[in-house]
mmCIF file of N, CA and C in Angstrom:
data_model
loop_
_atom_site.group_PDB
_atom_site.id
_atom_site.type_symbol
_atom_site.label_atom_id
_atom_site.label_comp_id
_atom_site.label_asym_id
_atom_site.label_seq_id
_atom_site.Cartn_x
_atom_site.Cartn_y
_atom_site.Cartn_z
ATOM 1 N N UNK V 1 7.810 -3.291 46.744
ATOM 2 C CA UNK V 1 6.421 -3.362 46.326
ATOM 3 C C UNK V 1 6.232 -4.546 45.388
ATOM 4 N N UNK V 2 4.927 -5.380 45.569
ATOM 5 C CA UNK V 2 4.741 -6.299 44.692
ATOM 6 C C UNK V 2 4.141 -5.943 43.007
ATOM 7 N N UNK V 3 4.298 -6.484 42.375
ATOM 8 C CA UNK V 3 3.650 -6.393 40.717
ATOM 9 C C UNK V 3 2.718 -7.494 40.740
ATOM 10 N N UNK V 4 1.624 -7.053 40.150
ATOM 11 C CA UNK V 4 0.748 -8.224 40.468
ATOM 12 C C UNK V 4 0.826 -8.402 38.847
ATOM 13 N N UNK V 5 -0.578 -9.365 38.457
ATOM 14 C CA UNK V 5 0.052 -9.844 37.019
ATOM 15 C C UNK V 5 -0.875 -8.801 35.787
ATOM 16 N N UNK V 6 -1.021 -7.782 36.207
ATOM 17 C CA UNK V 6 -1.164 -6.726 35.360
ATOM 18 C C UNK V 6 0.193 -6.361 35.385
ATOM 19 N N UNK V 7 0.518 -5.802 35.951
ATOM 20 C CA UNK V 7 2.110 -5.057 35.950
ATOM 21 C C UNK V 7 2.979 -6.139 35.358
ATOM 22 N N UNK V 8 3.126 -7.887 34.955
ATOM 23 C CA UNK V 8 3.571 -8.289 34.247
ATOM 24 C C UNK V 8 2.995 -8.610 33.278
ATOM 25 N N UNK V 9 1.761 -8.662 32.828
ATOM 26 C CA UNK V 9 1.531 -7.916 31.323
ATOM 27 C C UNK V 9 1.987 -7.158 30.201
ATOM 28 N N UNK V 10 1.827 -5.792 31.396
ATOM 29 C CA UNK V 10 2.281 -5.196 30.485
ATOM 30 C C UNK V 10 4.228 -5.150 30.540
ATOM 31 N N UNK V 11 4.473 -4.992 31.214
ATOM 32 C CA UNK V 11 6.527 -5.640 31.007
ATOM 33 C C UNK V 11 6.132 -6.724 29.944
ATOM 34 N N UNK V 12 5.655 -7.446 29.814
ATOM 35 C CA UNK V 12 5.804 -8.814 28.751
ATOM 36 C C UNK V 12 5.179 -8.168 27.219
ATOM 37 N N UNK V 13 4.756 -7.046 27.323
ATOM 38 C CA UNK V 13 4.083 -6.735 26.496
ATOM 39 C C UNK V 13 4.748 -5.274 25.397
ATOM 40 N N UNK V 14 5.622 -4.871 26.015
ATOM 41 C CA UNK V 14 7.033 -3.908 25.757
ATOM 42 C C UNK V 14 8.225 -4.240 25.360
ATOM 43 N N UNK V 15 8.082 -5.912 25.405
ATOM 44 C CA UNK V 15 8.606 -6.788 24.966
ATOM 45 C C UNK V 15 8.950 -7.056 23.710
ATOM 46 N N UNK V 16 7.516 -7.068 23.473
ATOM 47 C CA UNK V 16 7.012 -7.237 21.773
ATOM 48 C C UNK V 16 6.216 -6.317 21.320
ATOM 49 N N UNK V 17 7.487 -5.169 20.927
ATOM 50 C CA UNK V 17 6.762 -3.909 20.239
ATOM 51 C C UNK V 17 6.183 -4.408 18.584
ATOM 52 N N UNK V 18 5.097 -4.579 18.173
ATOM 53 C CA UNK V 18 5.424 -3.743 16.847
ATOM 54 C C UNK V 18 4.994 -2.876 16.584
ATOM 55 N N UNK V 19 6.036 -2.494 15.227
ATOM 56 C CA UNK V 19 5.660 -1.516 14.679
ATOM 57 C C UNK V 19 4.642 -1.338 13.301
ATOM 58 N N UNK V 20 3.709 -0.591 13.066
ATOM 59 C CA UNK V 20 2.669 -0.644 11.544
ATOM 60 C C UNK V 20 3.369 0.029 10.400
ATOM 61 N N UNK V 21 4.357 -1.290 10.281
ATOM 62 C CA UNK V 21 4.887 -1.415 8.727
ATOM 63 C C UNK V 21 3.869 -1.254 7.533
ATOM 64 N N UNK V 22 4.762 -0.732 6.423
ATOM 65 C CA UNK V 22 4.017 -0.400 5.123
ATOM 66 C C UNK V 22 3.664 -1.726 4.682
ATOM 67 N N UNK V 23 2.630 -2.075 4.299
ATOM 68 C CA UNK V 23 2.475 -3.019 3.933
ATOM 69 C C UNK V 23 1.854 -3.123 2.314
ATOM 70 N N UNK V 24 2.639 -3.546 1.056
ATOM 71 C CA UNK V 24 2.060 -3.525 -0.097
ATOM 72 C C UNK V 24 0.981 -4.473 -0.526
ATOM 73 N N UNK V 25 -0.086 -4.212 -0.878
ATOM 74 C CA UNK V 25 -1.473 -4.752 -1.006
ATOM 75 C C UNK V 25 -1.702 -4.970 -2.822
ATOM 76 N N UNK V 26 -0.801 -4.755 -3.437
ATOM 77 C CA UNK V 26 -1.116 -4.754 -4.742
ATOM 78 C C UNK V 26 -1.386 -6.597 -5.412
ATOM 79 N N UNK V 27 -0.770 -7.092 -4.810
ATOM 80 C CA UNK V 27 -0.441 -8.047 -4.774
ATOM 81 C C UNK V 27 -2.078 -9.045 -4.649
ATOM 82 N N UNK V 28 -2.716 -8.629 -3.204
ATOM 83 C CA UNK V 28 -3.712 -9.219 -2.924
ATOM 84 C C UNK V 28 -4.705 -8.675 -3.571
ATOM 85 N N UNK V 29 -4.486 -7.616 -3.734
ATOM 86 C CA UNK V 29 -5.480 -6.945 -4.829
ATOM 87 C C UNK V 29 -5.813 -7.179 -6.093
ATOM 88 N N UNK V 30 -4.325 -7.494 -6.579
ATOM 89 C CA UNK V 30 -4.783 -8.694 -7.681
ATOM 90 C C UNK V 30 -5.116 -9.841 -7.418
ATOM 91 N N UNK V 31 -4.837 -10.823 -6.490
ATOM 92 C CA UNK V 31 -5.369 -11.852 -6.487
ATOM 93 C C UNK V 31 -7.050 -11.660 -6.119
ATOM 94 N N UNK V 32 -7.098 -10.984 -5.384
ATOM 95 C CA UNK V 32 -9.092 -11.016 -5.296
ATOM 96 C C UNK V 32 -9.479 -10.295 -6.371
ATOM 97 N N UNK V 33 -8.970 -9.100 -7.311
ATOM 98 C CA UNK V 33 -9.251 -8.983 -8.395
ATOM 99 C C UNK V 33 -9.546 -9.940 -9.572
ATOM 100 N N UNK V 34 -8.763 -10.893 -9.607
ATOM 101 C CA UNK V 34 -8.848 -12.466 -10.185
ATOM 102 C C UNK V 34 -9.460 -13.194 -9.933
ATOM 103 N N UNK V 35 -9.547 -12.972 -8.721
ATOM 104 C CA UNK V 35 -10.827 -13.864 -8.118
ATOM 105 C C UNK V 35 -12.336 -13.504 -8.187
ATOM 106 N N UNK V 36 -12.642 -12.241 -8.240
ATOM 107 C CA UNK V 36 -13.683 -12.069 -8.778
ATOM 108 C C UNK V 36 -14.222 -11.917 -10.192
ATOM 109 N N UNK V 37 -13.401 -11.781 -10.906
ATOM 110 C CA UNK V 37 -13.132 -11.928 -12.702
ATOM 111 C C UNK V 37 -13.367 -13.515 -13.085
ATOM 112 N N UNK V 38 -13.491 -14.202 -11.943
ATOM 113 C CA UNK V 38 -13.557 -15.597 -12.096
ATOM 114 C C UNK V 38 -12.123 -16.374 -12.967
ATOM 115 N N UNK V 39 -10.856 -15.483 -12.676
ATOM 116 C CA UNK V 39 -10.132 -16.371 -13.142
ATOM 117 C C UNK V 39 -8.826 -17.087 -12.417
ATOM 118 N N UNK V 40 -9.556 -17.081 -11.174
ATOM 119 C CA UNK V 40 -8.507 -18.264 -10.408
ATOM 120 C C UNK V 40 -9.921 -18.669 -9.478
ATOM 121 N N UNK V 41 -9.212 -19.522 -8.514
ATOM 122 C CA UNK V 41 -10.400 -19.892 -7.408
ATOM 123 C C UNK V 41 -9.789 -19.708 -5.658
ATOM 124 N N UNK V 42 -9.977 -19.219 -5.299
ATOM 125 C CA UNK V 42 -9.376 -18.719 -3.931
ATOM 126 C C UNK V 42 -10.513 -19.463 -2.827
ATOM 127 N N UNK V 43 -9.556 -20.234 -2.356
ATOM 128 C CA UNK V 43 -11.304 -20.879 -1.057
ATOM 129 C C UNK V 43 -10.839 -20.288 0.367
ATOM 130 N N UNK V 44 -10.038 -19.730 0.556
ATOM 131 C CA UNK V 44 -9.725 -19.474 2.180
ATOM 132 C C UNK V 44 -8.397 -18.107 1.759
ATOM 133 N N UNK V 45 -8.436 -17.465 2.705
ATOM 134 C CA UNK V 45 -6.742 -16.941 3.381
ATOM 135 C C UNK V 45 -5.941 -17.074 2.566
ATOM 136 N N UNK V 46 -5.452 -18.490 3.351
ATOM 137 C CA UNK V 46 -4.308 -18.965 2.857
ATOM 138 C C UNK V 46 -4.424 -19.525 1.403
ATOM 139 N N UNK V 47 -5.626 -19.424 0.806
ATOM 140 C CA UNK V 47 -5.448 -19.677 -0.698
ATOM 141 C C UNK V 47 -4.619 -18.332 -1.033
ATOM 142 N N UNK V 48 -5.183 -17.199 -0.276
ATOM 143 C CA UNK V 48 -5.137 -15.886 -1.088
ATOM 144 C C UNK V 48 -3.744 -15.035 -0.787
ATOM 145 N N UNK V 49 -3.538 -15.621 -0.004
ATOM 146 C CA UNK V 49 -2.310 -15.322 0.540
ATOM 147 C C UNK V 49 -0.607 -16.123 -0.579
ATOM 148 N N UNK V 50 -1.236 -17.281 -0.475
ATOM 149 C CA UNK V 50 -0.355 -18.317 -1.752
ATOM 150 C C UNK V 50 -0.376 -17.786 -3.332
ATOM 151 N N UNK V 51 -1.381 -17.582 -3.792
ATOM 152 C CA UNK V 51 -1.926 -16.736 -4.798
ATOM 153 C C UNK V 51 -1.087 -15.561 -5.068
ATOM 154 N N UNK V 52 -1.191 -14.575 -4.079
ATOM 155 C CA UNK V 52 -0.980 -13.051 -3.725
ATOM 156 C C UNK V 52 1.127 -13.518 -4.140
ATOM 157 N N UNK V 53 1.314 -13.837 -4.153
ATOM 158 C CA UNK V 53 2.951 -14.403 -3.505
ATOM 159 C C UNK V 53 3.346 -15.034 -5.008
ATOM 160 N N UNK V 54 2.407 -16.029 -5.634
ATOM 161 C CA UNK V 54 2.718 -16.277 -7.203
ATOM 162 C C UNK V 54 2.294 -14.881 -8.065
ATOM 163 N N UNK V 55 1.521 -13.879 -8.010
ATOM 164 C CA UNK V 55 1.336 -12.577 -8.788
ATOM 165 C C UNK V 55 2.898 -11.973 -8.542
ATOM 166 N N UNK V 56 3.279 -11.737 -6.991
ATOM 167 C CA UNK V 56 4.566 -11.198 -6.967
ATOM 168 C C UNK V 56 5.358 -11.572 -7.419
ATOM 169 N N UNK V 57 5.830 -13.149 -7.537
ATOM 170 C CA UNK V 57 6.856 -13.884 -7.917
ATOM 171 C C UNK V 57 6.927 -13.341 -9.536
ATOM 172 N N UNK V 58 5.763 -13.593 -10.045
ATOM 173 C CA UNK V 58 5.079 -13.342 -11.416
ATOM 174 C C UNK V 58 6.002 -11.550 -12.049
ATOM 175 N N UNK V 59 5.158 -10.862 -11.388
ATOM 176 C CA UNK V 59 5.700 -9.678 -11.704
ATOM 177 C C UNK V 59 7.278 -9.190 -11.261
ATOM 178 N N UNK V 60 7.909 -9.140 -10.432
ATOM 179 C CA UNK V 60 9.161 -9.281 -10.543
ATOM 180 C C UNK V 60 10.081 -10.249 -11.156
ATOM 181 N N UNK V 61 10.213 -11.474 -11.645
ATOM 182 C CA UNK V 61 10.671 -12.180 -12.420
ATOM 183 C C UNK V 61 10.534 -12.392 -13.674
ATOM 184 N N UNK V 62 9.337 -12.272 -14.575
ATOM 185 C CA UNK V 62 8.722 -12.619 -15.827
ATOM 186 C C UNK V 62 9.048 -10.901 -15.994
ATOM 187 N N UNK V 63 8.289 -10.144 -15.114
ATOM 188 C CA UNK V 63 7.895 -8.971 -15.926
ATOM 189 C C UNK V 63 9.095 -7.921 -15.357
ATOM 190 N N UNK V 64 9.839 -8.356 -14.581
ATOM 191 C CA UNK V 64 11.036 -6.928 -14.222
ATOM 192 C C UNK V 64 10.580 -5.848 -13.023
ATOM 193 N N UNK V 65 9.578 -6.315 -12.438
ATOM 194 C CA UNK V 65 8.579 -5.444 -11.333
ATOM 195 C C UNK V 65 8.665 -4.169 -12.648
ATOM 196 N N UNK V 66 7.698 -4.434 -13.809
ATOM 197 C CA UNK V 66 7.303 -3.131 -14.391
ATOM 198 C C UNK V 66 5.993 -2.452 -13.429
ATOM 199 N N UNK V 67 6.078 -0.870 -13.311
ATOM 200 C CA UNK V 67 5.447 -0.754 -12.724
ATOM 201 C C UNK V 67 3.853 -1.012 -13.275
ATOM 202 N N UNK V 68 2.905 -0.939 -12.172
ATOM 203 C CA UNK V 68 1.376 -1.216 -11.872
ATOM 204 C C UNK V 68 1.115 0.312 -12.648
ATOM 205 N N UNK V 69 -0.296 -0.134 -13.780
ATOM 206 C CA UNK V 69 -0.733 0.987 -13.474
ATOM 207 C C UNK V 69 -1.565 1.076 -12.312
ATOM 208 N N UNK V 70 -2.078 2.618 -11.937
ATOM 209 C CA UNK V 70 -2.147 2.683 -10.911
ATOM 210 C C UNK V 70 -3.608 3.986 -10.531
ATOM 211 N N UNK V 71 -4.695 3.563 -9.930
ATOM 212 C CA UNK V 71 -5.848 4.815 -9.708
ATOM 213 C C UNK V 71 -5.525 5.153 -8.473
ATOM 214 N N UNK V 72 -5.387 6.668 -8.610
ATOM 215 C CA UNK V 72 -4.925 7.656 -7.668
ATOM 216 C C UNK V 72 -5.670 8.595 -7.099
ATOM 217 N N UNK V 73 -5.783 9.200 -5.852
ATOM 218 C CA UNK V 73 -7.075 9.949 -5.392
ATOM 219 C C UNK V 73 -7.110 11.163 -6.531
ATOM 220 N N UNK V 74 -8.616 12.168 -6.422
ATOM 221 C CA UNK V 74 -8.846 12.908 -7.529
ATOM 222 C C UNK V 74 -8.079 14.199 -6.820
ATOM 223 N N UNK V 75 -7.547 15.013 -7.838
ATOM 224 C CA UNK V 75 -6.682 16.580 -7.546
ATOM 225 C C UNK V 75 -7.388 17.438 -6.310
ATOM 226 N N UNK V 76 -8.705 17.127 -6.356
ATOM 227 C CA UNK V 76 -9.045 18.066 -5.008
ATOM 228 C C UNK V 76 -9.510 17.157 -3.791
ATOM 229 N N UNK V 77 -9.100 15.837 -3.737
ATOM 230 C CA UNK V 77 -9.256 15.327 -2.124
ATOM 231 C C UNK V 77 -7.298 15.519 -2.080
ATOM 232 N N UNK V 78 -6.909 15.721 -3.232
ATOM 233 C CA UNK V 78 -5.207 15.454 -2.836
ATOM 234 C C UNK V 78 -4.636 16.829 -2.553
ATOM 235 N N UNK V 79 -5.503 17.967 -3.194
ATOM 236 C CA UNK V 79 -4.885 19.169 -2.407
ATOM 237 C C UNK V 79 -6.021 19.642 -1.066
ATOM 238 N N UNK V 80 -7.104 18.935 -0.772
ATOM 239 C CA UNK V 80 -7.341 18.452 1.084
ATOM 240 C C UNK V 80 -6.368 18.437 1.790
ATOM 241 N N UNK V 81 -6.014 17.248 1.365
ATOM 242 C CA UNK V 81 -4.587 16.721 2.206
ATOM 243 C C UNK V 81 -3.361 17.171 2.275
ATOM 244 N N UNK V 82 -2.985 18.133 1.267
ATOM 245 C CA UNK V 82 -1.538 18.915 1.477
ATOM 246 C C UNK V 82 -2.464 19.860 2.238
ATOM 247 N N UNK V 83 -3.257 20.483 1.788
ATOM 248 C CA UNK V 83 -3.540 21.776 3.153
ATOM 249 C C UNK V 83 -3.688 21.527 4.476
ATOM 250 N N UNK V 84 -4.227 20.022 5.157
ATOM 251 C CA UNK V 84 -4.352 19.602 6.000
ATOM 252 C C UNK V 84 -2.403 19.594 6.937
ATOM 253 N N UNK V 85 -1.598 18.816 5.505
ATOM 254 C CA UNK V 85 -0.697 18.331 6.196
ATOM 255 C C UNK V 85 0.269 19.652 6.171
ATOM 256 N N UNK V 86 -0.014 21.027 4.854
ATOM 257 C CA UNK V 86 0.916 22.002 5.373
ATOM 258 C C UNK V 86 0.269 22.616 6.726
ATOM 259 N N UNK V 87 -0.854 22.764 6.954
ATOM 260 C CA UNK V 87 -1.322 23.794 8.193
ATOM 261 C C UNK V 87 -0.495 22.814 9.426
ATOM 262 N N UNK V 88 -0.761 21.491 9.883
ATOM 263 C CA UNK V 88 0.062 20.783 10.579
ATOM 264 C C UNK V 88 1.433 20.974 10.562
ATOM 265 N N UNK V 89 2.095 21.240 9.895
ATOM 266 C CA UNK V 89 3.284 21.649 9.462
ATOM 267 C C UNK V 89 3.713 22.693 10.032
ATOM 268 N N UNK V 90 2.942 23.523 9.614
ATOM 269 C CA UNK V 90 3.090 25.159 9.850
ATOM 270 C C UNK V 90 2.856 25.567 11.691
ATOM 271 N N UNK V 91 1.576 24.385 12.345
ATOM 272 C CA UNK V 91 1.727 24.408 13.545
ATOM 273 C C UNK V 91 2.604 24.191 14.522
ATOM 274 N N UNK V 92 3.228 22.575 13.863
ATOM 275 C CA UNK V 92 4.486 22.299 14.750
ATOM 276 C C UNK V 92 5.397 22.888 14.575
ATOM 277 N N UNK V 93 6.082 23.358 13.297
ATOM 278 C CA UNK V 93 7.361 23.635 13.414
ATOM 279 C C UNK V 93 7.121 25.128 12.349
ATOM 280 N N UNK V 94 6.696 25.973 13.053
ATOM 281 C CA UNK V 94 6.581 27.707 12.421
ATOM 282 C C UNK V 94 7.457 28.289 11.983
ATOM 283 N N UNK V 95 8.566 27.620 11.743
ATOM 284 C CA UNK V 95 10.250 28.222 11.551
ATOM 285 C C UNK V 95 10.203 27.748 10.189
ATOM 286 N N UNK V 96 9.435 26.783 9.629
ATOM 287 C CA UNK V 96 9.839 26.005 8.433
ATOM 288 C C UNK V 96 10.336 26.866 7.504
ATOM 289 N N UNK V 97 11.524 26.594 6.700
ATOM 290 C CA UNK V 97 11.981 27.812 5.782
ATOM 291 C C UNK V 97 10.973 27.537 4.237
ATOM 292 N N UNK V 98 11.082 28.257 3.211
ATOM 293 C CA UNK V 98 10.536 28.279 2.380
ATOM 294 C C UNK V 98 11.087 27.091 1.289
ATOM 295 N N UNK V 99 12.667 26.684 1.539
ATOM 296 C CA UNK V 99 13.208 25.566 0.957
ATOM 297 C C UNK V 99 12.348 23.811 1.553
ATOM 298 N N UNK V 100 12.367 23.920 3.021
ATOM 299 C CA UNK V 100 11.785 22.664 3.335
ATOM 300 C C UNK V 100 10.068 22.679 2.899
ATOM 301 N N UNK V 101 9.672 23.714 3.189
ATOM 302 C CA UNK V 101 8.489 23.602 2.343
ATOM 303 C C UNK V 101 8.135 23.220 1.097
ATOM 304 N N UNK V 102 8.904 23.689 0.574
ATOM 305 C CA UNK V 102 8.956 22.961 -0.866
ATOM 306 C C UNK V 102 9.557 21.860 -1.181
ATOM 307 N N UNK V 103 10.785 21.110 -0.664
ATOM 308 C CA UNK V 103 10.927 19.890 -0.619
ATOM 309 C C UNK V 103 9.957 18.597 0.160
ATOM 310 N N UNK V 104 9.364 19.257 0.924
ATOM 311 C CA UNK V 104 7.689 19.059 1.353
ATOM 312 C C UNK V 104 6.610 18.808 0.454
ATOM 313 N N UNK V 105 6.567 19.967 -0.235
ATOM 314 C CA UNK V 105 5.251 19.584 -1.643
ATOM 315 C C UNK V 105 6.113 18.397 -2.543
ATOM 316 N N UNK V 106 7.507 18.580 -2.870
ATOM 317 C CA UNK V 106 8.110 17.807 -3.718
ATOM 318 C C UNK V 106 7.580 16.454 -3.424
ATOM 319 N N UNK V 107 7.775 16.131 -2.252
ATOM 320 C CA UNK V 107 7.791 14.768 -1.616
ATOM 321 C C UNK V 107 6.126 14.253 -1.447
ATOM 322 N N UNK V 108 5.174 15.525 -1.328
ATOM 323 C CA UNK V 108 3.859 14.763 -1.425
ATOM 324 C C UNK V 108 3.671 14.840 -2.745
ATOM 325 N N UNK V 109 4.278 15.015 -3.550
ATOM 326 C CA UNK V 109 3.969 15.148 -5.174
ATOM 327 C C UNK V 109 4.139 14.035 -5.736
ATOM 328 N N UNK V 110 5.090 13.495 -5.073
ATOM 329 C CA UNK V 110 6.219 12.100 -5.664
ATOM 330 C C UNK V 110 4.757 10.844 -4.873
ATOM 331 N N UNK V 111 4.306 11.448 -4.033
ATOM 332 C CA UNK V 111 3.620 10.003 -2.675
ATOM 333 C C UNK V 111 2.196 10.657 -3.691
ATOM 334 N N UNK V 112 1.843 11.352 -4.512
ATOM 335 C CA UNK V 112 0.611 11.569 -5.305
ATOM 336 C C UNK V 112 0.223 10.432 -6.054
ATOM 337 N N UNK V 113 1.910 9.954 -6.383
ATOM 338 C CA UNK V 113 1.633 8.880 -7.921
ATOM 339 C C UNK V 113 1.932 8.095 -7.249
ATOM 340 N N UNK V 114 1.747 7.287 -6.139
ATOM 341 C CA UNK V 114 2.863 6.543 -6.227
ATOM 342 C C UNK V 114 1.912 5.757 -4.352
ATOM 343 N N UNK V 115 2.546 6.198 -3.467
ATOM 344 C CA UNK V 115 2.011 5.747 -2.242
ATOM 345 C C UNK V 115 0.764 6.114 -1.918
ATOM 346 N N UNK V 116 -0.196 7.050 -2.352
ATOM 347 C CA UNK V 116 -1.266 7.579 -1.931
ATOM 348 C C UNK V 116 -2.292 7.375 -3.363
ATOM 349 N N UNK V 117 -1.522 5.904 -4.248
ATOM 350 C CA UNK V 117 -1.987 5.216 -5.532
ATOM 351 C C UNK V 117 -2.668 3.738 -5.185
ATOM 352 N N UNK V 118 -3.442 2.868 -5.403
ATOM 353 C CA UNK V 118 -3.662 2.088 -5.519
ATOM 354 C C UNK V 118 -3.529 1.201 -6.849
ATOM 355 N N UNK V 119 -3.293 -0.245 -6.894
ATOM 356 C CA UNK V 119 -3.040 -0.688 -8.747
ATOM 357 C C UNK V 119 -4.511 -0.698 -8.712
ATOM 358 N N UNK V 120 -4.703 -0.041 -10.451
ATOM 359 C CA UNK V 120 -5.469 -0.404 -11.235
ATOM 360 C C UNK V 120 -5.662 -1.843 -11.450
ATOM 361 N N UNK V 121 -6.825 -2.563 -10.888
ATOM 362 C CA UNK V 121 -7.169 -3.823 -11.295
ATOM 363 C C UNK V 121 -7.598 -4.497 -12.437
ATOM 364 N N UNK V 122 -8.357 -3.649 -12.756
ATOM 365 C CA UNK V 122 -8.888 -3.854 -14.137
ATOM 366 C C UNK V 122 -8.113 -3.882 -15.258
ATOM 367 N N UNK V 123 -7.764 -2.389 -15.216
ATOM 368 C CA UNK V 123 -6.641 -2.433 -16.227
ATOM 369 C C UNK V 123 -5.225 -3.264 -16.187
ATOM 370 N N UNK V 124 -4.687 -3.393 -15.077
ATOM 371 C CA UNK V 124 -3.739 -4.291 -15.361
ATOM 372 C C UNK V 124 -4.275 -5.926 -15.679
ATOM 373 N N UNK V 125 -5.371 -6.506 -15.122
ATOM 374 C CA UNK V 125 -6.160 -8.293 -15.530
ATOM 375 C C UNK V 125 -5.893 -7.734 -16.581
ATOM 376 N N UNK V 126 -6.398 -6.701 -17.632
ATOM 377 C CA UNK V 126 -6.335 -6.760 -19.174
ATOM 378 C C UNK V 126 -5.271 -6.531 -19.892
ATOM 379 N N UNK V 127 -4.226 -6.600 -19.385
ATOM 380 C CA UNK V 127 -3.138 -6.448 -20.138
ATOM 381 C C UNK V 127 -2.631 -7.723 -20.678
ATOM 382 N N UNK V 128 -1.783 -7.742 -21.739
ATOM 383 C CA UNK V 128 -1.651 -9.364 -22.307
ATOM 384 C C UNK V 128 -1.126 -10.132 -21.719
ATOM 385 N N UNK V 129 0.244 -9.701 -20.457
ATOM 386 C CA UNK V 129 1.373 -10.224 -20.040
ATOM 387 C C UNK V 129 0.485 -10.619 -18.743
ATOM 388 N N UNK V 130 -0.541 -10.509 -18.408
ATOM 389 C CA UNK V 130 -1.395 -10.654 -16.883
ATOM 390 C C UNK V 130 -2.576 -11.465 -17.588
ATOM 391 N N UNK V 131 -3.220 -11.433 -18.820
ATOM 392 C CA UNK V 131 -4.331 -12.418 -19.337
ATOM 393 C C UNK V 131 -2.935 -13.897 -19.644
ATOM 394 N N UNK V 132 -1.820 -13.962 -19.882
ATOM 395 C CA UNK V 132 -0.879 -15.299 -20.202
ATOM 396 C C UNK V 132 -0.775 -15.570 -19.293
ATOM 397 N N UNK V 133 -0.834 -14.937 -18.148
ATOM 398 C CA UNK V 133 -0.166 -15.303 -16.694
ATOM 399 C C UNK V 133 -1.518 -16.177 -16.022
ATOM 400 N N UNK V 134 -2.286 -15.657 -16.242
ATOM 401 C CA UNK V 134 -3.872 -16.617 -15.981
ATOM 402 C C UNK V 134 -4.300 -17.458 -16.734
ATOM 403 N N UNK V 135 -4.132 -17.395 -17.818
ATOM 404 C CA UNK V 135 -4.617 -18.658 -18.642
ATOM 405 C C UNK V 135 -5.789 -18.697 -19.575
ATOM 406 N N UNK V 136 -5.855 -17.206 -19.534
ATOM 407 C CA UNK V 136 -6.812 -16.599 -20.386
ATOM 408 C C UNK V 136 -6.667 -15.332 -21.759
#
């Protein structure tokens, strides 16, 4: 049987899986945070992208990657989402013992502060070690 050039499409296209890596945004977040504080000037992308890359350089080298503070969803969209994700839980796999369950809450407890956080913009531009780093 022939493949016409749909059928090599997609073969060329299984090729080059990716995958939707975590991607950390704190970075650009400060830089357009800065940028709207008026204290850098970003004209394109690739300004913001160059920018985004000196904040990182910035904070892991000068500052030790201390952590970001950080605004986090409020206690009742975050227990939404554990009830959402235990009932899912509880659907797929009904066996769950009472130990993985709880190393379950452990683990969305830990992703509370932390992955399911965004940096504080504000508050970190105002810190002293981030007003020296700008020039202000």
């Amino acid at each position: 049987a022939k493949c016409n050039s749909t059928c090599n499409a997609i073969r060329s296209q299984t090729k080059h899986v990716k995958f939707n890596a975590k991607e950390n945004l704190d970075y650009s977040d400060l830089a357009y945070g800065a940028k709207q504080a008026g204290l850098v000037e970003i004209n394109s992308d690739q300004d913001m992208r160059r920018f985004a890359k000196k904040i990182e350089d910035h904070h892991e080298k000068a500052l030790n990657g201390a952590p970001f503070r950080r605004e986090c969803l409020p206690s009742h969209v975050l227990e939404e989402i554990w009830n959402i994700t235990l009932t899912s839980e509880m659907w797929m796999l009904p066996s769950s013992t009472d130990t993985a369950l709880a190393e379950m809450r452990a683990e969305f407890e830990i992703a509370s502060n932390t992955k399911l956080c965004k940096v504080d913009v504000r508050k970190t531009l105002s810190d002293p070690s981030w007003i020296q780093f700008f020039g202000h």
